[in-house]
XYZ file of C-alpha atoms in Angstrom:
308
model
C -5.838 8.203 22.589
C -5.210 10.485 26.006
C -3.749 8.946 28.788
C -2.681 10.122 31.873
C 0.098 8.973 34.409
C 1.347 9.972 37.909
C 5.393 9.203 38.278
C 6.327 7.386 41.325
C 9.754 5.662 42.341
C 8.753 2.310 39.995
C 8.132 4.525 37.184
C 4.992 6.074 35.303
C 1.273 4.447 37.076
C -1.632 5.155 34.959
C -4.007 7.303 36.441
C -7.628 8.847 36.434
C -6.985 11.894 38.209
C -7.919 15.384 36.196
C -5.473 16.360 33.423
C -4.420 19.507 35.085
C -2.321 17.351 37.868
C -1.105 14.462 36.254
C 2.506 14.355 35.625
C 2.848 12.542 32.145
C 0.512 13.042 29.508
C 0.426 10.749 26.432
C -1.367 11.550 23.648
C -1.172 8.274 20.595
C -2.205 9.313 17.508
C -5.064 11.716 19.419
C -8.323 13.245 17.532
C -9.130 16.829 17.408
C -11.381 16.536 20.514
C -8.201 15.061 22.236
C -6.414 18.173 21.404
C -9.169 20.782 21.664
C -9.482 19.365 25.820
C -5.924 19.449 26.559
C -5.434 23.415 24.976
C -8.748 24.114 26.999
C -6.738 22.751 30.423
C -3.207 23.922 29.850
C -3.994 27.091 27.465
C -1.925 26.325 25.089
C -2.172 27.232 21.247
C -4.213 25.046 18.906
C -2.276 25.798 16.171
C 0.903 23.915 17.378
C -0.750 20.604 16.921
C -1.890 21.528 13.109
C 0.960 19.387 11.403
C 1.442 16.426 14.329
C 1.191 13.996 11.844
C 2.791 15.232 8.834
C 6.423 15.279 7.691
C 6.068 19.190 6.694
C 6.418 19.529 10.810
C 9.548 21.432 11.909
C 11.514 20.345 14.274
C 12.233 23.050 17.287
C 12.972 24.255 20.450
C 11.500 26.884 22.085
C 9.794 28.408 24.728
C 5.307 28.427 24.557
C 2.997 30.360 25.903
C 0.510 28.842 29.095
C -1.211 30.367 31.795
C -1.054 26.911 33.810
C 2.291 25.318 33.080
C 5.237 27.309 34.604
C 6.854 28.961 31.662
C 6.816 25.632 29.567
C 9.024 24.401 27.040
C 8.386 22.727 23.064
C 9.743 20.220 21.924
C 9.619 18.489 18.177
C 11.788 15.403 17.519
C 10.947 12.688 15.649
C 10.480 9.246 15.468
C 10.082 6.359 12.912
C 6.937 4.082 12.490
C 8.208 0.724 10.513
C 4.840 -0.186 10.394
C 3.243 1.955 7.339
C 5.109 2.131 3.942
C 5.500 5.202 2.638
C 8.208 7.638 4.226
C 5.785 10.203 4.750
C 3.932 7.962 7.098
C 6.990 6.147 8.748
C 8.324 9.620 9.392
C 6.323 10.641 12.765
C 6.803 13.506 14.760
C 6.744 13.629 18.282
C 5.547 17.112 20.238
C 6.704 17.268 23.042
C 5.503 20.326 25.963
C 7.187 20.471 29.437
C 8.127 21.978 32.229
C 9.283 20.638 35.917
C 6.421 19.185 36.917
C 4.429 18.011 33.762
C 5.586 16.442 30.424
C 3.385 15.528 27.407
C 3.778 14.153 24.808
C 2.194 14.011 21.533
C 2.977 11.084 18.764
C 1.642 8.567 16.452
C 4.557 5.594 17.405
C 2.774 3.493 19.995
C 6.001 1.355 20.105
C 7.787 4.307 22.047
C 5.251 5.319 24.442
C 4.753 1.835 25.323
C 8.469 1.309 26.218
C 8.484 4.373 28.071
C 5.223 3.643 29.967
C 6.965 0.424 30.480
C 9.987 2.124 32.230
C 10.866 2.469 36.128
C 12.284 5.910 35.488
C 11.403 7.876 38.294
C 11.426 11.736 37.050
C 10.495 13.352 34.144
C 14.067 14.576 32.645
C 14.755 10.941 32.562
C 11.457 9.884 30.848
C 12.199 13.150 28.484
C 15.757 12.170 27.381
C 15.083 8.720 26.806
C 12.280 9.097 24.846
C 14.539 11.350 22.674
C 17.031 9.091 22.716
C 14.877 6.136 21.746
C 13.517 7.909 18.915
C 17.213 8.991 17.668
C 18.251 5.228 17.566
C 15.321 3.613 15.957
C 16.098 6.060 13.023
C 19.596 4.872 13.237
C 18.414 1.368 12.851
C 16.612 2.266 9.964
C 19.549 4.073 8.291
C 21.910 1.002 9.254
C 18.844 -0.956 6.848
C 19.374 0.757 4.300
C 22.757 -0.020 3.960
C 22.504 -2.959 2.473
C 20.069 -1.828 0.037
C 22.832 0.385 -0.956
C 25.724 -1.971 -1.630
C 23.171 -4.452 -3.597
C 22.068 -0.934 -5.448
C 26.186 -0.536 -6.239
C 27.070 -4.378 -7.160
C 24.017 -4.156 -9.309
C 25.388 -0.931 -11.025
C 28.692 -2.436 -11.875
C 26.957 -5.411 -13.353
C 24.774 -3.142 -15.677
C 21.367 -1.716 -15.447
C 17.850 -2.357 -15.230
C 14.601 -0.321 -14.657
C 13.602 -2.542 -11.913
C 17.048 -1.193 -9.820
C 16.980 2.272 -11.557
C 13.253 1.954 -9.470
C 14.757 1.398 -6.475
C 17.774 3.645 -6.371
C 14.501 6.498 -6.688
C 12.677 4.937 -4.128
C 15.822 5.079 -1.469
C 16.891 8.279 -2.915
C 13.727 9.388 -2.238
C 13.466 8.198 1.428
C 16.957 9.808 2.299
C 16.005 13.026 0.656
C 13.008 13.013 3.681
C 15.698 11.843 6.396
C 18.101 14.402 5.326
C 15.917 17.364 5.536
C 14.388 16.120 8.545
C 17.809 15.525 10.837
C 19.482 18.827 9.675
C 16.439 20.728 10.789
C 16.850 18.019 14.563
C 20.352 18.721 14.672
C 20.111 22.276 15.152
C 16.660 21.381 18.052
C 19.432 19.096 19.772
C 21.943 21.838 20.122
C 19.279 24.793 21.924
C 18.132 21.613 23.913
C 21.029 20.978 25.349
C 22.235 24.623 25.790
C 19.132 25.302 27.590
C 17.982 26.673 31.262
C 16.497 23.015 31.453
C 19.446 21.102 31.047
C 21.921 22.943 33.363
C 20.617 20.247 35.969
C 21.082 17.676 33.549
C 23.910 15.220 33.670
C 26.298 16.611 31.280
C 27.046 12.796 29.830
C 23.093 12.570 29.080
C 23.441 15.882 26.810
C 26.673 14.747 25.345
C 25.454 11.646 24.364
C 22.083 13.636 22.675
C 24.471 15.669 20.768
C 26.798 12.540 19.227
C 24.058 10.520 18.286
C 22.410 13.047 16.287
C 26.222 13.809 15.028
C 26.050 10.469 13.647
C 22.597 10.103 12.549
C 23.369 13.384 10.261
C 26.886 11.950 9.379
C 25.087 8.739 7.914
C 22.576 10.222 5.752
C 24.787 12.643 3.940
C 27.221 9.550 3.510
C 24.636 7.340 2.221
C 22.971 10.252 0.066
C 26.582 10.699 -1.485
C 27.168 7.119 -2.487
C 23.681 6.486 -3.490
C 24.778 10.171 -5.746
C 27.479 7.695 -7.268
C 25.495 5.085 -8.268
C 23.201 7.319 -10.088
C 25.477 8.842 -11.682
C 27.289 5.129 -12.539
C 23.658 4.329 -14.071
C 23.527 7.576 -16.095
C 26.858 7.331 -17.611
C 26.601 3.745 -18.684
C 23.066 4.796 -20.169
C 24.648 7.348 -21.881
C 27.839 5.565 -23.134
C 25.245 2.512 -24.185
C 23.151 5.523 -26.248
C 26.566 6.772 -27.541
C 27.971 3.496 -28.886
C 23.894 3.087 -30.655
C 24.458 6.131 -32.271
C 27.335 5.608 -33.684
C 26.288 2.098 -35.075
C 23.661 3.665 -36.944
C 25.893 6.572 -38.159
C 28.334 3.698 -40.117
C 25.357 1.699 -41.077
C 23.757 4.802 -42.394
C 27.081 5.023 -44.600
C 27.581 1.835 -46.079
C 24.268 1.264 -46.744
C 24.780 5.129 -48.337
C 27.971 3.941 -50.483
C 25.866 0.966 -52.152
C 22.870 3.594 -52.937
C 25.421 5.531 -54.667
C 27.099 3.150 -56.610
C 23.602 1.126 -57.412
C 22.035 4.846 -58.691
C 24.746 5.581 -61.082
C 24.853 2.545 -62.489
C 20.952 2.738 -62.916
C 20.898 5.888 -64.755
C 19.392 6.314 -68.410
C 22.353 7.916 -69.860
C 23.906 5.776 -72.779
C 27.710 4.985 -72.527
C 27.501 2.905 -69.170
C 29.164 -0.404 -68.610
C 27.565 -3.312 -68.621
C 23.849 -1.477 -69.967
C 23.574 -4.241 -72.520
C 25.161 -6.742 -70.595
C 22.818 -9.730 -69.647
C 24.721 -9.740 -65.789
C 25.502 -6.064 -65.794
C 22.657 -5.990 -62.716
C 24.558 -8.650 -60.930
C 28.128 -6.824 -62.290
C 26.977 -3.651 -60.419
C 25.183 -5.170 -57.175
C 28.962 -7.114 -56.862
C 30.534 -3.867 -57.470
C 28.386 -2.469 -54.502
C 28.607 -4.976 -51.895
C 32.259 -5.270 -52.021
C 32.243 -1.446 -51.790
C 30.172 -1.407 -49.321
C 32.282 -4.678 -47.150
C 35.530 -2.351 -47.606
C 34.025 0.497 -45.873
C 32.171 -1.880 -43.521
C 35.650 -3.349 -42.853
C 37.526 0.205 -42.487
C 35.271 1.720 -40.264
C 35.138 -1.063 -38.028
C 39.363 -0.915 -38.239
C 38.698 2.526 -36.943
C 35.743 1.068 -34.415
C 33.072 3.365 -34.860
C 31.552 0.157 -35.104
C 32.371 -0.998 -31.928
């Protein structure tokens, strides 16, 4: 959906004028036709909008290319959409193309451009940096989430394991690996933003404040990737100790049951001169003789605990 605004002093008014002279442009989760019309009216490159709603988007600053914006500036940041399921999807990004006099913007999260058409802000730099700065905290809220999920994940560990929790430590694992890759590549999009021609108006406590909470957005994931790093490996070496102690349980049963085999085939062998060959118990005599064999070395490996 394209829709256009005019900012006054009570903030963004929707508008119908043509696209070339409206200040705020908001494209939600557009088609191609969306796109195709506003390259056509700004000149801008088709190509830029290729990956606007996939997590293999970059995020970047730089300067683009247009015969009818003055000198513009792109923007990707992104946002979060709680609404779908899968990381992939939940993990929106937002492209952003501006210069003094026009800003657009180009997302599938609804929930942000309706708080900012919602907004009294009365220039575009403000419109700009809050959107950013909305998007940067609704990722922190998400991060905050997940949290708890990881101090269940840990009490769980310490308790023992289970393939329903080893399920879940992937799952998170797997969402973090996404957030991690995605905020490193921000962080550095934050930093040109803020160094830029653009923000040498800016209030320096707006860019500051950019800057920190991307700090700590960045800060959080690589704690949380680290502890949810200790868990797994928690789950891996009680798996493995578990396997070890099985092993070694089947090792000493393999040898007492190996000690009665031995004693039970001499006895059984057709060679005259053996004990008890004519004896009406000598089967019992040597199956005696081979349990209690077999209980000492029972009892003297487990004195030794390779039982255990």
């Amino acid at each position: 959906m394209l829709n256009k605004y005019s900012i006054s002093t009570s903030g963004p008014q929707k508008t119908n004028i043509a696209l070339k002279q409206a200040d705020l442009i908001i494209l939600t989760r557009p088609t191609d036709e969306e796109i195709q019309q506003l390259c056509q009216t700004f000149n801008l490159n088709k190509f830029s909008f290729r990956y606007r709603s996939s997590p293999e988007e970059v995020s970047r600053f730089h300067r683009t290319t247009s015969d009818v914006l003055d000198n513009p500036f792109f923007l990707v940041v992104y946002d979060y959409i709680s609404s779908f399921k899968h990381i992939e999807k939940q993990l929106a990004p937002s492209l952003i193309i501006f210069d003094s006099d026009h800003l657009i913007i180009c997302t599938d999260s609804e929930d942000s451009c309706k708080n900012i058409i919602n907004s009294n802000y009365s220039n575009l730099s403000e419109i700009l940096f809050n959107y950013i700065s909305q998007c940067q905290y609704k990722i922190m809220d998400v991060l905050v989430s997940y949290k708890k999920q990881i101090d269940d994940l840990d009490s769980a560990a310490r308790r023992g394991f289970s393939n329903t929790r080893l399920r879940e430590l992937t799952t998170l694992t797997r969402k973090l690996v996404f957030l991690e890759h995605t905020m490193v590549d921000q962080t550095s999009t934050i930093e040109a933003l803020v160094k830029s021609d653009f923000c040498q108006n800016v209030p320096q406590d707006i860019c500051q404040n950019l800057t920190v909470e991307q700090q700590r957005l960045t800060k959080a994931i690589h704690i949380f990737r680290d502890l949810l790093d200790s868990i797994s490996s928690l789950f891996t070496a009680m798996m493995d100790s578990n396997l070890n102690n099985l092993m070694k349980f089947l090792d000493s049963a393999g040898l007492v049951i190996a000690v009665a085999a031995l004693v039970t085939g001499f006895m059984g062998m057709n060679v005259g001169g053996l004990p008890w060959k004519d004896d009406l118990y000598g089967f019992w005599i040597t199956l005696g003789i081979a349990s209690i064999l077999s209980l000492l070395i029972a009892y003297l490996l487990h004195r030794k605990q390779y039982l255990k």
